[in-house]
Amino acid sequence: TQLLEQSPQFLSIQEGENLTVYCNSSSVFSSLQWYRQEPGEGPVLLVTVVTGGEVKKLKRLTFQFGDARKDSSLHITAAQPGDTGLYLCAVLGGKLIFGQGTTLQVKP
Amino acid sequence: DAMVIQNPRYQVTQFGKPVTLSCSQTLNHNVMYWYQQKSSQAPKLLFHYYDKDFNNEADTPDNFQSRRPNTSFCFLDIRSPGLGDAAMYLCATSREWASEGYTFGSGTRLTVV
């Protein structure tokens, strides 16, 4: 059983569309992180959310931590081909534990 | 820039032939990690070093070993690579265990022929 369930697993959209990726769990976390991994590279930390209900924005990316600190979402506005990659949510449960990831492909 | 560097970026090895992957860091972090990542999957932790203390994950096969001769370097040794070991191998560091700030290297793509 996965501690973090991400959905969808795969997403293929056209440039300019909006999308939302979800990260869900039945456990409560003190913080949650989102990483982006481009093909052939290591994951790069995008954001850490720590407060229930917190919303953080990074240009066209909006991250939200659920009120109960069990889930999180990543919304991308007007997706661009450069957004293509694997999006991973992760929590520190002693070690860094990742969700299964969402593979996003943005077509020009 | 302080960073985590993995060499080589791409490695091809023969079935059963020992191979070593390298990781170095300039961050002076205490903890170094090795992850295995198969296509479109999440990285899976193999083991980590806290300073010189080695910590193996329970489900890491015996075929995988690691060495950390000093703070800056950490090696992943695969004693007898099988076809199922073909993957991206990621090195990461953090200042402390369970520290929020993980820095990943660019990875080594291992192909087994």
XYZ file of N, CA and C in Angstrom:
663
model
N 0.845 -1.196 0.000
C 0.000 0.000 0.000
C 0.880 1.245 0.000
N 0.583 2.145 -0.941
C 1.354 3.380 -1.055
C 0.943 4.357 0.031
N 1.916 4.997 0.655
C 1.617 6.030 1.631
C 1.003 7.246 0.934
N 1.525 7.571 -0.245
C 1.053 8.717 -1.019
C 0.513 8.223 -2.351
N -0.717 8.566 -2.638
C -1.356 8.180 -3.890
C -1.455 9.416 -4.779
N -0.812 9.353 -5.928
C -0.876 10.469 -6.861
C -1.818 10.138 -8.010
N -2.535 11.156 -8.469
C -3.391 10.985 -9.640
C -3.442 12.282 -10.431
N -3.579 12.182 -11.752
C -3.486 10.940 -12.504
C -2.045 10.466 -12.612
N -1.828 9.256 -13.092
C -0.464 8.762 -13.287
C 0.144 9.335 -14.550
N -0.673 9.498 -15.573
C -0.194 10.037 -16.843
C -1.157 11.118 -17.324
N -0.599 12.156 -17.923
C -1.410 13.258 -18.416
C -0.745 13.816 -19.664
N -1.504 13.848 -20.766
C -0.984 14.410 -22.010
C -1.943 15.507 -22.457
N -1.445 16.728 -22.529
C -2.323 17.862 -22.839
C -1.671 18.751 -23.892
N -2.460 19.672 -24.413
C -1.949 20.647 -25.375
C -1.443 21.883 -24.638
N -0.477 22.510 -25.230
C 0.038 23.780 -24.701
C -1.128 24.750 -24.477
N -1.098 25.427 -23.336
C -2.130 26.415 -23.038
C -3.235 25.906 -22.129
N -3.338 24.591 -21.994
C -4.384 24.026 -21.125
C -3.966 24.123 -19.658
N -4.971 24.025 -18.794
C -4.730 23.987 -17.345
C -4.828 22.544 -16.871
N -4.185 22.241 -15.747
C -4.241 20.883 -15.213
C -4.034 20.908 -13.710
N -4.521 19.848 -13.068
C -4.322 19.689 -11.631
C -3.866 18.264 -11.349
N -2.860 18.150 -10.508
C -2.327 16.864 -10.066
C -2.598 16.751 -8.572
N -2.986 15.552 -8.146
C -3.373 15.353 -6.749
C -2.431 14.373 -6.051
N -2.271 14.614 -4.764
C -1.456 13.749 -3.908
C -2.247 13.515 -2.638
N -2.663 12.273 -2.400
C -3.576 11.974 -1.296
C -3.012 10.905 -0.366
N -3.416 10.999 0.888
C -2.998 10.012 1.878
C -4.027 9.965 2.992
N -3.997 8.884 3.745
C -4.846 8.806 4.937
C -4.065 9.250 6.180
N -2.785 9.558 5.996
C -1.941 9.983 7.108
C -1.820 11.505 7.145
N -1.516 12.011 8.313
C -1.307 13.436 8.506
C 0.199 13.707 8.488
N 0.578 14.775 7.811
C 1.993 15.093 7.682
C 2.291 16.493 8.200
N 3.479 16.657 8.726
C 3.890 17.993 9.175
C 4.274 18.877 7.987
N 4.657 18.246 6.886
C 4.980 19.011 5.686
C 4.921 18.081 4.479
N 4.877 18.669 3.306
C 4.825 17.886 2.075
C 5.605 18.651 1.012
N 6.292 17.921 0.179
C 7.103 18.552 -0.858
C 6.634 18.115 -2.244
N 6.873 18.988 -3.217
C 6.664 18.662 -4.621
C 7.991 18.815 -5.364
N 8.284 17.806 -6.196
C 9.482 17.815 -7.026
C 9.067 17.709 -8.484
N 9.898 18.274 -9.359
C 9.756 18.030 -10.795
C 11.040 17.374 -11.290
N 10.866 16.351 -12.097
C 12.009 15.645 -12.653
C 11.899 15.658 -14.170
N 12.830 16.332 -14.811
C 12.839 16.358 -16.275
C 13.515 15.094 -16.777
N 13.181 14.679 -17.990
C 13.768 13.431 -18.528
C 15.297 13.449 -18.455
N 15.868 12.389 -17.902
C 17.320 12.260 -17.825
C 17.976 13.085 -16.742
N 17.184 13.667 -15.837
C 17.743 14.477 -14.753
C 17.237 13.986 -13.408
N 17.839 14.512 -12.324
C 17.350 14.176 -10.994
C 16.192 15.082 -10.602
N 15.428 14.693 -9.580
C 14.315 15.534 -9.108
C 14.827 16.860 -8.557
N 14.048 17.901 -8.796
C 14.369 19.231 -8.290
C 13.214 19.696 -7.421
N 13.522 20.122 -6.214
C 12.486 20.566 -5.292
C 11.820 21.844 -5.810
N 10.479 21.797 -5.880
C 9.706 22.972 -6.294
C 9.235 23.767 -5.074
N 8.682 23.055 -4.095
C 8.076 23.751 -2.966
C 7.935 22.803 -1.787
N 7.911 23.369 -0.595
C 7.551 22.654 0.628
C 6.367 23.386 1.246
N 5.303 22.661 1.546
C 4.146 23.252 2.234
C 4.081 22.669 3.632
N 3.777 23.522 4.598
C 3.856 23.080 5.995
C 2.585 23.350 6.800
N 1.750 24.281 6.369
C 0.579 24.675 7.152
C -0.691 24.203 6.450
N -1.616 23.612 7.218
C -2.889 23.186 6.641
C -3.583 24.350 5.955
N -4.035 24.122 4.718
C -4.706 25.177 3.961
C -3.772 26.113 3.224
N -2.485 25.919 3.403
C -1.505 26.821 2.787
C -1.545 26.740 1.264
N -1.410 27.902 0.640
C -1.316 27.990 -0.818
C -0.012 28.696 -1.162
N 0.771 28.080 -2.040
C 2.003 28.714 -2.501
C 1.988 28.785 -4.018
N 2.499 29.882 -4.547
C 2.537 30.057 -6.005
C 3.978 30.192 -6.464
N 4.239 29.522 -7.588
C 5.547 29.592 -8.219
C 5.273 29.828 -9.695
N 5.233 31.088 -10.083
C 4.891 31.479 -11.457
C 3.531 30.891 -11.819
N 3.463 29.974 -12.763
C 2.170 29.433 -13.206
C 1.764 28.197 -12.397
N 2.544 27.848 -11.386
C 2.239 26.674 -10.574
C 1.663 27.123 -9.234
N 0.551 26.504 -8.833
C -0.076 26.794 -7.548
C -0.152 25.497 -6.748
N 0.393 25.531 -5.550
C 0.423 24.369 -4.673
C -0.494 24.634 -3.486
N -1.260 23.617 -3.114
C -2.123 23.761 -1.954
C -1.951 22.559 -1.039
N -1.893 22.814 0.240
C -1.836 21.769 1.266
C -3.223 21.695 1.882
N -3.779 20.492 1.980
C -5.126 20.337 2.510
C -5.225 20.819 3.955
N -6.443 21.219 4.329
C -6.673 21.734 5.685
C -6.240 20.729 6.742
N -6.474 19.459 6.486
C -6.145 18.408 7.452
C -4.717 17.897 7.281
N -3.969 18.474 6.363
C -2.566 18.098 6.082
C -2.426 16.622 5.700
N -3.440 16.126 4.952
C -3.371 14.747 4.457
C -3.211 14.711 2.937
N -3.412 15.840 2.287
C -3.395 15.812 0.842
C -2.889 17.150 0.306
N -2.563 17.127 -0.979
C -2.043 18.332 -1.607
C -2.385 18.297 -3.090
N -2.393 19.467 -3.694
C -2.626 19.535 -5.134
C -1.645 20.504 -5.768
N -1.392 20.261 -7.031
C -0.535 21.124 -7.849
C -1.338 21.508 -9.076
N -1.556 22.784 -9.264
C -2.303 23.267 -10.421
C -1.352 24.048 -11.323
N -1.383 23.731 -12.606
C -0.569 24.457 -13.578
C -1.507 25.202 -14.529
N -1.292 26.478 -14.637
C -2.095 27.323 -15.530
C -1.346 27.514 -16.855
N -2.069 27.379 -17.937
C -1.496 27.615 -19.278
C -0.190 26.844 -19.461
N -0.303 25.527 -19.415
C 0.879 24.665 -19.479
C 1.695 24.911 -20.745
N 3.003 24.759 -20.595
C 3.938 24.943 -21.705
C 4.760 23.677 -21.888
N 5.315 23.459 -23.075
C 6.125 22.252 -23.291
C 7.252 22.092 -22.275
N 7.776 23.205 -21.768
C 8.823 23.141 -20.754
C 8.362 22.586 -19.422
N 7.050 22.451 -19.234
C 6.506 21.862 -18.007
C 6.529 20.336 -18.058
N 6.837 19.778 -19.212
C 6.880 18.317 -19.370
C 7.857 17.701 -18.374
N 7.426 16.628 -17.727
C 8.285 15.943 -16.777
C 7.478 15.074 -15.837
N 8.179 14.530 -14.855
C 7.563 13.701 -13.827
C 7.409 14.559 -12.576
N 6.190 14.654 -12.067
C 5.912 15.441 -10.872
C 5.713 14.471 -9.707
N 6.485 14.690 -8.671
C 6.486 13.787 -7.521
C 6.135 14.551 -6.257
N 5.187 14.029 -5.496
C 5.002 14.559 -4.150
C 5.793 13.659 -3.200
N 6.182 14.212 -2.075
C 7.029 13.452 -1.147
C 6.836 13.971 0.267
N 7.027 13.080 1.233
C 6.978 13.460 2.641
C 8.163 12.836 3.358
N 8.526 13.458 4.463
C 9.605 12.924 5.284
C 9.004 12.069 6.383
N 9.137 10.732 6.203
C 8.714 9.814 7.250
C 9.948 9.113 7.752
N 10.839 9.857 8.364
C 12.189 9.363 8.616
C 12.974 9.609 7.342
N 12.746 8.767 6.354
C 13.364 8.992 5.045
C 12.373 9.728 4.141
N 12.850 10.203 3.012
C 11.978 10.877 2.044
C 11.204 9.817 1.275
N 9.883 9.885 1.360
C 9.018 8.901 0.712
C 8.255 9.592 -0.413
N 8.346 9.017 -1.595
C 7.720 9.613 -2.773
C 6.389 8.941 -3.094
N 5.502 9.721 -3.707
C 4.359 9.133 -4.393
C 4.832 8.509 -5.696
N 3.882 7.865 -6.409
C 4.258 7.144 -7.636
C 4.602 8.097 -8.768
N 4.187 9.341 -8.649
C 4.511 10.318 -9.672
C 3.413 10.490 -10.708
N 3.383 11.653 -11.310
C 2.507 11.956 -12.447
C 3.390 12.368 -13.606
N 3.298 11.613 -14.698
C 4.069 11.957 -15.897
C 3.237 12.899 -16.741
N 3.748 14.105 -16.935
C 3.037 15.129 -17.702
C 3.739 15.358 -19.028
N 2.960 15.317 -20.091
C 3.475 15.660 -21.415
C 2.652 16.824 -21.940
N 3.315 17.910 -22.276
C 2.643 19.072 -22.843
C 3.073 19.205 -24.293
N 2.113 19.062 -25.192
C 2.412 19.081 -26.629
C 2.268 20.486 -27.179
N 3.204 20.884 -28.049
C 3.134 22.249 -28.610
C 1.933 22.404 -29.533
N 29.228 26.501 -8.022
C 28.012 26.278 -7.243
C 28.106 24.967 -6.485
N 27.622 24.977 -5.253
C 27.568 23.739 -4.491
C 26.590 22.782 -5.162
N 26.984 21.524 -5.252
C 26.122 20.619 -5.984
C 26.464 19.158 -5.713
N 25.652 18.304 -6.307
C 25.847 16.854 -6.254
C 26.133 16.393 -7.677
N 27.262 15.740 -7.849
C 27.707 15.363 -9.197
C 27.801 13.853 -9.303
N 27.190 13.322 -10.330
C 27.235 11.885 -10.561
C 27.986 11.588 -11.848
N 28.817 10.566 -11.764
C 29.564 10.106 -12.940
C 29.512 8.585 -13.034
N 29.440 8.052 -14.238
C 29.158 8.780 -15.471
C 27.670 9.076 -15.583
N 27.247 9.830 -16.574
C 25.826 10.067 -16.788
C 25.152 8.835 -17.391
N 25.892 8.136 -18.212
C 25.377 6.920 -18.850
C 26.429 5.827 -18.693
N 25.968 4.649 -18.302
C 26.869 3.517 -18.104
C 26.242 2.276 -18.725
N 27.015 1.619 -19.572
C 26.579 0.348 -20.137
C 27.475 -0.731 -19.559
N 26.886 -1.783 -19.017
C 27.668 -2.876 -18.458
C 27.113 -4.206 -18.953
N 27.963 -5.205 -18.888
C 27.525 -6.533 -19.322
C 26.857 -7.254 -18.169
N 25.941 -8.116 -18.510
C 25.264 -8.959 -17.539
C 26.313 -9.664 -16.674
N 26.225 -9.504 -15.380
C 27.112 -10.193 -14.456
C 28.442 -9.517 -14.214
N 28.741 -8.435 -14.928
C 30.041 -7.765 -14.762
C 29.918 -6.641 -13.728
N 30.732 -6.671 -12.665
C 30.629 -5.639 -11.613
C 30.751 -4.230 -12.189
N 29.986 -3.332 -11.612
C 30.017 -1.943 -12.060
C 29.935 -1.030 -10.843
N 30.606 0.113 -10.923
C 30.608 1.103 -9.844
C 30.140 2.440 -10.379
N 29.209 3.037 -9.657
C 28.732 4.378 -9.971
C 29.239 5.331 -8.896
N 29.500 6.567 -9.305
C 30.155 7.518 -8.423
C 29.283 8.729 -8.149
N 29.404 9.261 -6.925
C 28.699 10.476 -6.540
C 29.633 11.321 -5.685
N 29.668 12.618 -5.963
C 30.440 13.530 -5.119
C 29.589 14.750 -4.801
N 29.892 15.372 -3.660
C 29.120 16.542 -3.240
C 30.056 17.609 -2.691
N 29.660 18.848 -2.942
C 30.429 19.985 -2.425
C 29.642 20.723 -1.345
N 28.547 20.114 -0.879
C 27.654 20.766 0.077
C 28.076 20.519 1.523
N 29.001 19.560 1.710
C 29.441 19.166 3.054
C 28.269 18.638 3.904
N 27.327 17.971 3.223
C 26.191 17.384 3.928
C 26.585 16.084 4.610
N 25.937 15.816 5.739
C 26.257 14.619 6.509
C 25.717 13.338 5.883
N 24.575 13.461 5.201
C 23.879 12.271 4.730
C 23.955 12.173 3.209
N 24.269 10.980 2.731
C 24.239 10.703 1.293
C 23.369 9.479 1.043
N 22.563 9.563 -0.004
C 21.573 8.537 -0.308
C 21.796 8.004 -1.721
N 21.427 6.740 -1.900
C 21.340 6.167 -3.253
C 19.920 5.682 -3.483
N 19.355 6.146 -4.598
C 18.019 5.744 -5.019
C 18.109 5.021 -6.363
N 17.195 4.065 -6.545
C 17.011 3.417 -7.847
C 15.667 3.868 -8.407
N 15.670 4.261 -9.672
C 14.419 4.707 -10.286
C 14.244 4.024 -11.636
N 13.178 3.263 -11.764
C 12.841 2.635 -13.040
C 11.869 3.527 -13.796
N 11.716 3.241 -15.058
C 11.022 4.158 -15.963
C 9.653 4.579 -15.447
N 9.427 5.897 -15.381
C 8.147 6.501 -14.971
C 7.694 6.060 -13.580
N 8.635 5.649 -12.751
C 8.295 5.281 -11.376
C 8.966 6.246 -10.402
N 8.536 6.193 -9.174
C 9.149 7.014 -8.137
C 10.516 6.457 -7.767
N 11.430 7.294 -7.334
C 12.711 6.793 -6.825
C 12.497 5.921 -5.597
N 13.318 4.865 -5.513
C 13.226 3.918 -4.397
C 14.556 3.941 -3.658
N 14.506 4.196 -2.363
C 15.730 4.296 -1.573
C 16.381 2.924 -1.418
N 17.667 2.856 -1.734
C 18.439 1.616 -1.560
C 19.136 1.604 -0.201
N 19.854 2.671 0.090
C 20.564 2.816 1.363
C 21.006 4.257 1.529
N 21.501 4.548 2.755
C 22.078 5.865 2.968
C 23.220 5.773 3.958
N 24.066 6.765 3.921
C 25.144 6.935 4.890
C 24.863 8.175 5.710
N 24.901 8.037 7.025
C 24.993 9.210 7.885
C 26.445 9.261 8.341
N 27.173 10.196 7.798
C 28.621 10.260 8.007
C 29.203 8.920 7.550
N 29.801 8.142 8.463
C 30.363 6.843 8.046
C 29.432 5.682 8.358
N 28.295 5.975 8.955
C 27.365 4.910 9.324
C 26.489 4.533 8.152
N 26.542 3.248 7.781
C 25.802 2.741 6.634
C 24.458 2.198 7.094
N 23.392 2.540 6.342
C 22.046 2.078 6.666
C 21.386 1.519 5.417
N 21.129 0.232 5.467
C 20.563 -0.468 4.316
C 19.048 -0.541 4.452
N 18.316 -0.344 3.346
C 16.878 -0.590 3.384
C 16.653 -2.102 3.399
N 15.585 -2.514 4.078
C 15.347 -3.947 4.295
C 15.204 -4.722 2.990
N 14.659 -4.083 1.963
C 14.399 -4.814 0.724
C 15.451 -4.556 -0.353
N 16.582 -3.997 0.005
C 17.654 -3.790 -0.973
C 18.398 -5.105 -1.179
N 18.497 -5.555 -2.440
C 19.173 -6.836 -2.684
C 20.643 -6.790 -2.278
N 21.183 -7.961 -1.910
C 22.588 -8.076 -1.505
C 23.546 -7.714 -2.628
N 23.061 -7.763 -3.839
C 23.832 -7.434 -5.031
C 24.306 -5.979 -5.026
N 23.656 -5.149 -4.220
C 23.978 -3.732 -4.159
C 24.773 -3.437 -2.888
N 25.908 -2.758 -3.086
C 26.759 -2.375 -1.967
C 27.104 -0.890 -2.128
N 27.621 -0.321 -1.039
C 28.010 1.083 -1.127
C 29.251 1.339 -0.286
N 29.985 2.362 -0.671
C 31.175 2.800 0.071
C 31.168 4.308 0.152
N 31.602 4.818 1.320
C 31.752 6.260 1.463
C 33.120 6.507 2.100
N 34.141 6.676 1.294
C 35.500 6.821 1.823
C 35.741 8.137 2.554
N 34.974 9.166 2.238
C 35.088 10.459 2.920
C 33.772 11.206 2.774
N 33.698 12.403 3.340
C 32.446 13.164 3.334
C 31.950 13.444 1.921
N 32.873 13.654 1.011
C 32.501 14.151 -0.316
C 32.064 13.074 -1.288
N 32.561 11.857 -1.127
C 32.327 10.828 -2.135
C 31.523 9.656 -1.601
N 30.688 9.106 -2.496
C 29.956 7.890 -2.170
C 29.836 7.072 -3.447
N 30.023 5.757 -3.329
C 29.992 4.885 -4.493
C 28.895 3.841 -4.341
N 28.301 3.485 -5.464
C 27.345 2.383 -5.527
C 27.992 1.275 -6.344
N 28.133 0.102 -5.723
C 28.710 -1.055 -6.398
C 27.597 -2.070 -6.648
N 27.487 -2.509 -7.892
C 26.564 -3.592 -8.230
C 27.424 -4.788 -8.600
N 27.371 -5.815 -7.767
C 28.341 -6.910 -7.876
C 28.120 -7.753 -9.128
N 26.888 -8.060 -9.432
C 26.570 -8.910 -10.578
C 25.278 -8.398 -11.201
N 25.394 -7.361 -12.033
C 24.177 -6.743 -12.578
C 23.352 -7.706 -13.411
N 22.053 -7.672 -13.157
C 21.119 -8.413 -13.981
C 20.323 -7.449 -14.845
N 19.564 -8.007 -15.778
C 18.776 -7.149 -16.673
C 17.799 -6.287 -15.884
N 17.324 -6.825 -14.771
C 16.377 -6.083 -13.944
C 16.980 -4.924 -13.186
N 18.288 -4.810 -13.223
C 18.960 -3.707 -12.529
C 19.128 -2.482 -13.422
N 18.733 -2.611 -14.664
C 18.787 -1.448 -15.560
C 17.809 -0.397 -15.041
N 18.336 0.802 -14.801
C 17.532 1.853 -14.170
C 18.340 3.139 -14.143
N 17.691 4.199 -13.665
C 18.396 5.429 -13.324
C 18.772 5.329 -11.858
N 20.034 5.617 -11.544
C 20.488 5.617 -10.158
C 20.778 7.052 -9.741
N 20.085 7.460 -8.685
C 20.163 8.834 -8.219
C 20.875 8.904 -6.884
N 21.783 9.845 -6.789
C 22.444 10.149 -5.523
C 21.818 11.431 -4.978
N 21.647 11.497 -3.678
C 21.107 12.701 -3.057
C 21.834 12.948 -1.751
N 21.778 14.181 -1.294
C 22.382 14.519 -0.008
C 21.405 15.354 0.810
N 21.604 15.336 2.135
C 20.900 16.263 3.011
C 21.799 16.567 4.192
N 21.572 17.723 4.789
C 22.448 18.131 5.880
C 22.353 17.149 7.053
N 21.118 16.799 7.392
C 20.884 15.850 8.476
C 19.885 14.811 8.013
N 19.809 13.694 8.726
C 18.785 12.670 8.468
C 17.415 13.291 8.734
N 16.467 12.989 7.871
C 15.094 13.525 7.966
C 15.091 15.046 7.877
N 16.084 15.578 7.182
C 16.151 17.023 6.929
C 15.324 17.350 5.701
N 14.684 18.498 5.701
C 13.807 18.873 4.593
C 14.545 19.059 3.276
N 15.782 19.476 3.335
C 16.476 19.871 2.108
C 17.289 18.754 1.477
N 16.695 18.024 0.531
C 17.423 17.019 -0.240
C 17.904 17.663 -1.540
N 19.148 17.390 -1.896
C 19.668 17.821 -3.194
C 20.033 16.574 -3.985
N 19.476 16.462 -5.180
C 19.717 15.296 -6.021
C 20.747 15.603 -7.093
N 21.522 14.585 -7.444
C 22.352 14.655 -8.625
C 21.520 14.406 -9.874
N 22.169 14.493 -11.027
C 21.460 14.308 -12.307
C 21.242 12.841 -12.646
N 21.865 11.958 -11.880
C 21.627 10.536 -12.080
C 22.598 9.879 -13.047
N 22.696 8.559 -12.924
C 23.419 7.731 -13.886
C 22.431 6.734 -14.466
N 22.305 6.746 -15.794
C 21.425 5.783 -16.473
C 22.234 4.529 -16.744
N 21.857 3.427 -16.107
C 22.563 2.158 -16.273
C 21.820 1.254 -17.230
N 22.526 0.783 -18.219
C 21.997 -0.207 -19.162
C 22.779 -1.501 -18.987
N 22.090 -2.618 -18.928
C 22.723 -3.928 -18.789
C 22.469 -4.715 -20.063
N 23.569 -5.167 -20.696
C 23.423 -5.880 -21.973
C 23.898 -7.333 -21.847
